[in-house]
Amino acid sequence: MNPISRTFSILLAVVLAAGAQAQTVDVKNAWVRATVQGQKATGAFMQITAPAATTLVSVSTPVAGVAEVHEMKMDGDVMRMRPLTKGLELPAGKAVQLQPGGYHLMLMDLKLPLQKDTTIPITLTLQNSKGVQSTQDLRVPVLTAPPAGQGEHQHSH
Ligand SMILES: [Cu+2]
């Protein structure tokens, strides 16, 4: 390899590494709710913190035909969920909770039952403030209830 192409390769590697790092979000307490035979949809939950302003534009997983970012909202006196068509804003340094009753990832058209104590892959598609998109792969445990310290009981206070 000649010195010029070698320098270029190193530069490219640095740029790629910097790009990947800028896009990475911190994900904690991720889990997806286990399903029973015949159930076609479930929710996935996690806490996401982005180091710089980021938008979660979409999600995908091989176990579901359709995966969407949803929010729950009161519609009159009925709680409804709807897809966030413009994605979920992740402000810099602020932990955003995806949890039962709030924002969540909706996995629909499930191809198989999700069994407790297995894990599934979920890919997040993220967009930075310059409009550049990147993906981040997660392994998410399948549970029947939120992990300790997380979840439904937090809604009652
Ligand atoms: Cu939903």
PDB file of C-alpha atoms and ligand atoms in Angstrom:
ATOM      1  CA  MET A   1       0.000   0.000   0.000  1.00  0.00           C
ATOM      2  CA  ASN A   2       1.501   3.383  -0.928  1.00  0.00           C
ATOM      3  CA  PRO A   3       1.750   6.125   1.719  1.00  0.00           C
ATOM      4  CA  ILE A   4      -1.070   8.215   0.252  1.00  0.00           C
ATOM      5  CA  SER A   5      -3.675   5.468   0.144  1.00  0.00           C
ATOM      6  CA  ARG A   6      -2.497   4.350   3.563  1.00  0.00           C
ATOM      7  CA  THR A   7      -3.079   7.821   4.986  1.00  0.00           C
ATOM      8  CA  PHE A   8      -6.448   7.910   3.301  1.00  0.00           C
ATOM      9  CA  SER A   9      -7.402   4.541   4.839  1.00  0.00           C
ATOM     10  CA  ILE A  10      -6.460   5.762   8.299  1.00  0.00           C
ATOM     11  CA  LEU A  11      -8.414   8.977   7.790  1.00  0.00           C
ATOM     12  CA  LEU A  12     -11.422   7.038   6.573  1.00  0.00           C
ATOM     13  CA  ALA A  13     -11.280   4.754   9.611  1.00  0.00           C
ATOM     14  CA  VAL A  14     -11.114   7.763  11.933  1.00  0.00           C
ATOM     15  CA  VAL A  15     -14.051   9.436  10.186  1.00  0.00           C
ATOM     16  CA  LEU A  16     -16.111   6.244  10.319  1.00  0.00           C
ATOM     17  CA  ALA A  17     -15.306   5.699  13.983  1.00  0.00           C
ATOM     18  CA  ALA A  18     -16.157   9.303  14.853  1.00  0.00           C
ATOM     19  CA  GLY A  19     -19.413   9.034  12.912  1.00  0.00           C
ATOM     20  CA  ALA A  20     -20.403   5.827  14.634  1.00  0.00           C
ATOM     21  CA  GLN A  21     -19.574   7.253  18.039  1.00  0.00           C
ATOM     22  CA  ALA A  22     -21.546  10.472  17.500  1.00  0.00           C
ATOM     23  CA  GLN A  23     -24.635   8.458  16.673  1.00  0.00           C
ATOM     24  CA  THR A  24     -24.531   5.977  19.522  1.00  0.00           C
ATOM     25  CA  VAL A  25     -27.183   6.328  22.172  1.00  0.00           C
ATOM     26  CA  ASP A  26     -27.063   4.849  25.653  1.00  0.00           C
ATOM     27  CA  VAL A  27     -29.770   2.238  26.182  1.00  0.00           C
ATOM     28  CA  LYS A  28     -30.655   0.942  29.655  1.00  0.00           C
ATOM     29  CA  ASN A  29     -33.194  -1.513  31.028  1.00  0.00           C
ATOM     30  CA  ALA A  30     -34.388  -2.654  27.633  1.00  0.00           C
ATOM     31  CA  TRP A  31     -36.994  -5.403  27.590  1.00  0.00           C
ATOM     32  CA  VAL A  32     -39.748  -6.734  25.399  1.00  0.00           C
ATOM     33  CA  ARG A  33     -42.926  -8.246  26.785  1.00  0.00           C
ATOM     34  CA  ALA A  34     -43.246 -12.011  26.240  1.00  0.00           C
ATOM     35  CA  THR A  35     -46.166 -13.236  24.146  1.00  0.00           C
ATOM     36  CA  VAL A  36     -48.305 -16.351  24.067  1.00  0.00           C
ATOM     37  CA  GLN A  37     -49.047 -18.543  21.058  1.00  0.00           C
ATOM     38  CA  GLY A  38     -51.264 -16.696  18.587  1.00  0.00           C
ATOM     39  CA  GLN A  39     -50.556 -13.223  19.987  1.00  0.00           C
ATOM     40  CA  LYS A  40     -49.581 -10.945  17.120  1.00  0.00           C
ATOM     41  CA  ALA A  41     -48.298  -7.812  18.860  1.00  0.00           C
ATOM     42  CA  THR A  42     -46.262  -6.738  21.854  1.00  0.00           C
ATOM     43  CA  GLY A  43     -44.332  -3.779  23.212  1.00  0.00           C
ATOM     44  CA  ALA A  44     -40.640  -3.106  23.790  1.00  0.00           C
ATOM     45  CA  PHE A  45     -39.436  -0.661  26.425  1.00  0.00           C
ATOM     46  CA  MET A  46     -36.152   0.976  27.391  1.00  0.00           C
ATOM     47  CA  GLN A  47     -34.491   4.129  28.619  1.00  0.00           C
ATOM     48  CA  ILE A  48     -32.585   5.964  25.884  1.00  0.00           C
ATOM     49  CA  THR A  49     -30.090   8.772  26.456  1.00  0.00           C
ATOM     50  CA  ALA A  50     -28.529  10.494  23.449  1.00  0.00           C
ATOM     51  CA  PRO A  51     -25.270  12.437  23.995  1.00  0.00           C
ATOM     52  CA  ALA A  52     -26.342  14.965  21.337  1.00  0.00           C
ATOM     53  CA  ALA A  53     -29.811  15.808  20.032  1.00  0.00           C
ATOM     54  CA  THR A  54     -30.982  12.790  18.068  1.00  0.00           C
ATOM     55  CA  THR A  55     -34.233  11.526  16.626  1.00  0.00           C
ATOM     56  CA  LEU A  56     -35.240   7.881  16.816  1.00  0.00           C
ATOM     57  CA  VAL A  57     -36.783   7.715  13.354  1.00  0.00           C
ATOM     58  CA  SER A  58     -37.652   4.038  13.100  1.00  0.00           C
ATOM     59  CA  VAL A  59     -37.036   0.579  14.483  1.00  0.00           C
ATOM     60  CA  SER A  60     -36.949  -2.882  13.013  1.00  0.00           C
ATOM     61  CA  THR A  61     -36.622  -6.467  14.158  1.00  0.00           C
ATOM     62  CA  PRO A  62     -36.624  -9.726  12.234  1.00  0.00           C
ATOM     63  CA  VAL A  63     -39.235 -11.196  14.627  1.00  0.00           C
ATOM     64  CA  ALA A  64     -41.955  -8.726  13.610  1.00  0.00           C
ATOM     65  CA  GLY A  65     -43.372  -7.831  10.202  1.00  0.00           C
ATOM     66  CA  VAL A  66     -44.016  -4.287  11.397  1.00  0.00           C
ATOM     67  CA  ALA A  67     -42.221  -2.315  14.113  1.00  0.00           C
ATOM     68  CA  GLU A  68     -43.156   1.256  14.999  1.00  0.00           C
ATOM     69  CA  VAL A  69     -42.355   3.916  17.588  1.00  0.00           C
ATOM     70  CA  HIS A  70     -45.627   4.625  19.439  1.00  0.00           C
ATOM     71  CA  GLU A  71     -46.946   7.045  21.996  1.00  0.00           C
ATOM     72  CA  MET A  72     -49.934   6.649  24.314  1.00  0.00           C
ATOM     73  CA  LYS A  73     -52.214   9.660  24.572  1.00  0.00           C
ATOM     74  CA  MET A  74     -55.594  10.451  26.037  1.00  0.00           C
ATOM     75  CA  ASP A  75     -58.184  10.921  23.312  1.00  0.00           C
ATOM     76  CA  GLY A  76     -61.129  12.332  25.262  1.00  0.00           C
ATOM     77  CA  ASP A  77     -61.275   9.834  28.118  1.00  0.00           C
ATOM     78  CA  VAL A  78     -59.880   6.925  26.127  1.00  0.00           C
ATOM     79  CA  MET A  79     -56.191   6.048  26.147  1.00  0.00           C
ATOM     80  CA  ARG A  80     -55.041   5.445  22.583  1.00  0.00           C
ATOM     81  CA  MET A  81     -51.726   4.750  20.970  1.00  0.00           C
ATOM     82  CA  ARG A  82     -50.485   6.040  17.684  1.00  0.00           C
ATOM     83  CA  PRO A  83     -47.274   5.864  15.670  1.00  0.00           C
ATOM     84  CA  LEU A  84     -44.892   8.806  15.895  1.00  0.00           C
ATOM     85  CA  THR A  85     -44.605   9.479  12.182  1.00  0.00           C
ATOM     86  CA  LYS A  86     -41.813  12.031  12.655  1.00  0.00           C
ATOM     87  CA  GLY A  87     -39.970   9.846  15.145  1.00  0.00           C
ATOM     88  CA  LEU A  88     -39.155  10.321  18.810  1.00  0.00           C
ATOM     89  CA  GLU A  89     -37.023  13.299  19.848  1.00  0.00           C
ATOM     90  CA  LEU A  90     -34.077  12.408  22.083  1.00  0.00           C
ATOM     91  CA  PRO A  91     -32.790  15.678  23.586  1.00  0.00           C
ATOM     92  CA  ALA A  92     -29.063  15.868  24.384  1.00  0.00           C
ATOM     93  CA  GLY A  93     -28.205  14.230  27.684  1.00  0.00           C
ATOM     94  CA  LYS A  94     -31.811  13.662  28.750  1.00  0.00           C
ATOM     95  CA  ALA A  95     -33.018  10.148  29.503  1.00  0.00           C
ATOM     96  CA  VAL A  96     -36.189   9.383  27.546  1.00  0.00           C
ATOM     97  CA  GLN A  97     -38.324   6.630  29.016  1.00  0.00           C
ATOM     98  CA  LEU A  98     -40.083   4.137  26.811  1.00  0.00           C
ATOM     99  CA  GLN A  99     -42.368   2.334  29.218  1.00  0.00           C
ATOM    100  CA  PRO A 100     -45.815   0.766  29.513  1.00  0.00           C
ATOM    101  CA  GLY A 101     -48.425   3.528  29.273  1.00  0.00           C
ATOM    102  CA  GLY A 102     -46.039   5.930  27.505  1.00  0.00           C
ATOM    103  CA  TYR A 103     -43.703   5.845  24.554  1.00  0.00           C
ATOM    104  CA  HIS A 104     -42.952   2.326  23.413  1.00  0.00           C
ATOM    105  CA  LEU A 105     -41.795   0.287  20.471  1.00  0.00           C
ATOM    106  CA  MET A 106     -44.714  -1.608  18.981  1.00  0.00           C
ATOM    107  CA  LEU A 107     -43.885  -4.942  17.397  1.00  0.00           C
ATOM    108  CA  MET A 108     -46.709  -6.218  15.208  1.00  0.00           C
ATOM    109  CA  ASP A 109     -47.282  -9.117  12.843  1.00  0.00           C
ATOM    110  CA  LEU A 110     -45.061 -11.254  15.089  1.00  0.00           C
ATOM    111  CA  LYS A 111     -43.606 -14.217  13.256  1.00  0.00           C
ATOM    112  CA  LEU A 112     -43.286 -16.402  16.355  1.00  0.00           C
ATOM    113  CA  PRO A 113     -44.152 -16.272  20.069  1.00  0.00           C
ATOM    114  CA  LEU A 114     -41.577 -14.330  22.101  1.00  0.00           C
ATOM    115  CA  GLN A 115     -40.500 -16.627  24.922  1.00  0.00           C
ATOM    116  CA  LYS A 116     -39.428 -15.444  28.332  1.00  0.00           C
ATOM    117  CA  ASP A 117     -35.658 -15.465  28.945  1.00  0.00           C
ATOM    118  CA  THR A 118     -34.761 -15.358  25.260  1.00  0.00           C
ATOM    119  CA  THR A 119     -33.456 -12.241  23.525  1.00  0.00           C
ATOM    120  CA  ILE A 120     -34.427 -10.612  20.257  1.00  0.00           C
ATOM    121  CA  PRO A 121     -32.470  -8.246  18.029  1.00  0.00           C
ATOM    122  CA  ILE A 122     -33.874  -4.746  17.572  1.00  0.00           C
ATOM    123  CA  THR A 123     -32.248  -2.176  15.292  1.00  0.00           C
ATOM    124  CA  LEU A 124     -32.718   1.513  16.045  1.00  0.00           C
ATOM    125  CA  THR A 125     -32.453   3.970  13.161  1.00  0.00           C
ATOM    126  CA  LEU A 126     -31.201   7.285  14.521  1.00  0.00           C
ATOM    127  CA  GLN A 127     -30.843  10.673  12.884  1.00  0.00           C
ATOM    128  CA  ASN A 128     -28.552  13.419  14.118  1.00  0.00           C
ATOM    129  CA  SER A 129     -29.250  17.155  13.975  1.00  0.00           C
ATOM    130  CA  LYS A 130     -27.613  17.325  10.527  1.00  0.00           C
ATOM    131  CA  GLY A 131     -30.030  14.756   9.159  1.00  0.00           C
ATOM    132  CA  VAL A 132     -27.451  11.971   8.979  1.00  0.00           C
ATOM    133  CA  GLN A 133     -28.887   8.562   9.773  1.00  0.00           C
ATOM    134  CA  SER A 134     -27.199   5.599  11.393  1.00  0.00           C
ATOM    135  CA  THR A 135     -28.299   2.360  12.961  1.00  0.00           C
ATOM    136  CA  GLN A 136     -27.658   0.791  16.346  1.00  0.00           C
ATOM    137  CA  ASP A 137     -28.242  -2.884  17.039  1.00  0.00           C
ATOM    138  CA  LEU A 138     -29.593  -4.046  20.395  1.00  0.00           C
ATOM    139  CA  ARG A 139     -30.133  -7.462  21.961  1.00  0.00           C
ATOM    140  CA  VAL A 140     -33.274  -7.108  24.028  1.00  0.00           C
ATOM    141  CA  PRO A 141     -34.319  -9.647  26.691  1.00  0.00           C
ATOM    142  CA  VAL A 142     -37.850 -11.039  26.586  1.00  0.00           C
ATOM    143  CA  LEU A 143     -39.511 -10.757  30.011  1.00  0.00           C
ATOM    144  CA  THR A 144     -43.018 -11.162  31.410  1.00  0.00           C
ATOM    145  CA  ALA A 145     -42.691  -8.094  33.679  1.00  0.00           C
ATOM    146  CA  PRO A 146     -40.489  -4.997  33.750  1.00  0.00           C
ATOM    147  CA  PRO A 147     -36.957  -5.494  35.089  1.00  0.00           C
ATOM    148  CA  ALA A 148     -36.504  -4.623  38.774  1.00  0.00           C
ATOM    149  CA  GLY A 149     -36.888  -0.921  39.475  1.00  0.00           C
ATOM    150  CA  GLN A 150     -38.711  -0.327  36.188  1.00  0.00           C
ATOM    151  CA  GLY A 151     -42.218  -0.296  34.958  1.00  0.00           C
ATOM    152  CA  GLU A 152     -45.885  -0.060  35.661  1.00  0.00           C
ATOM    153  CA  HIS A 153     -45.792   0.751  39.363  1.00  0.00           C
ATOM    154  CA  GLN A 154     -44.002   4.015  38.522  1.00  0.00           C
ATOM    155  CA  HIS A 155     -47.205   5.355  36.947  1.00  0.00           C
ATOM    156  CA  SER A 156     -49.142   5.473  40.191  1.00  0.00           C
ATOM    157  CA  HIS A 157     -47.253   8.334  41.864  1.00  0.00           C
TER     158      HIS A 157
HETATM  159 CU    CU B   1     -48.378   0.689  20.517  1.00  0.00          CU
END
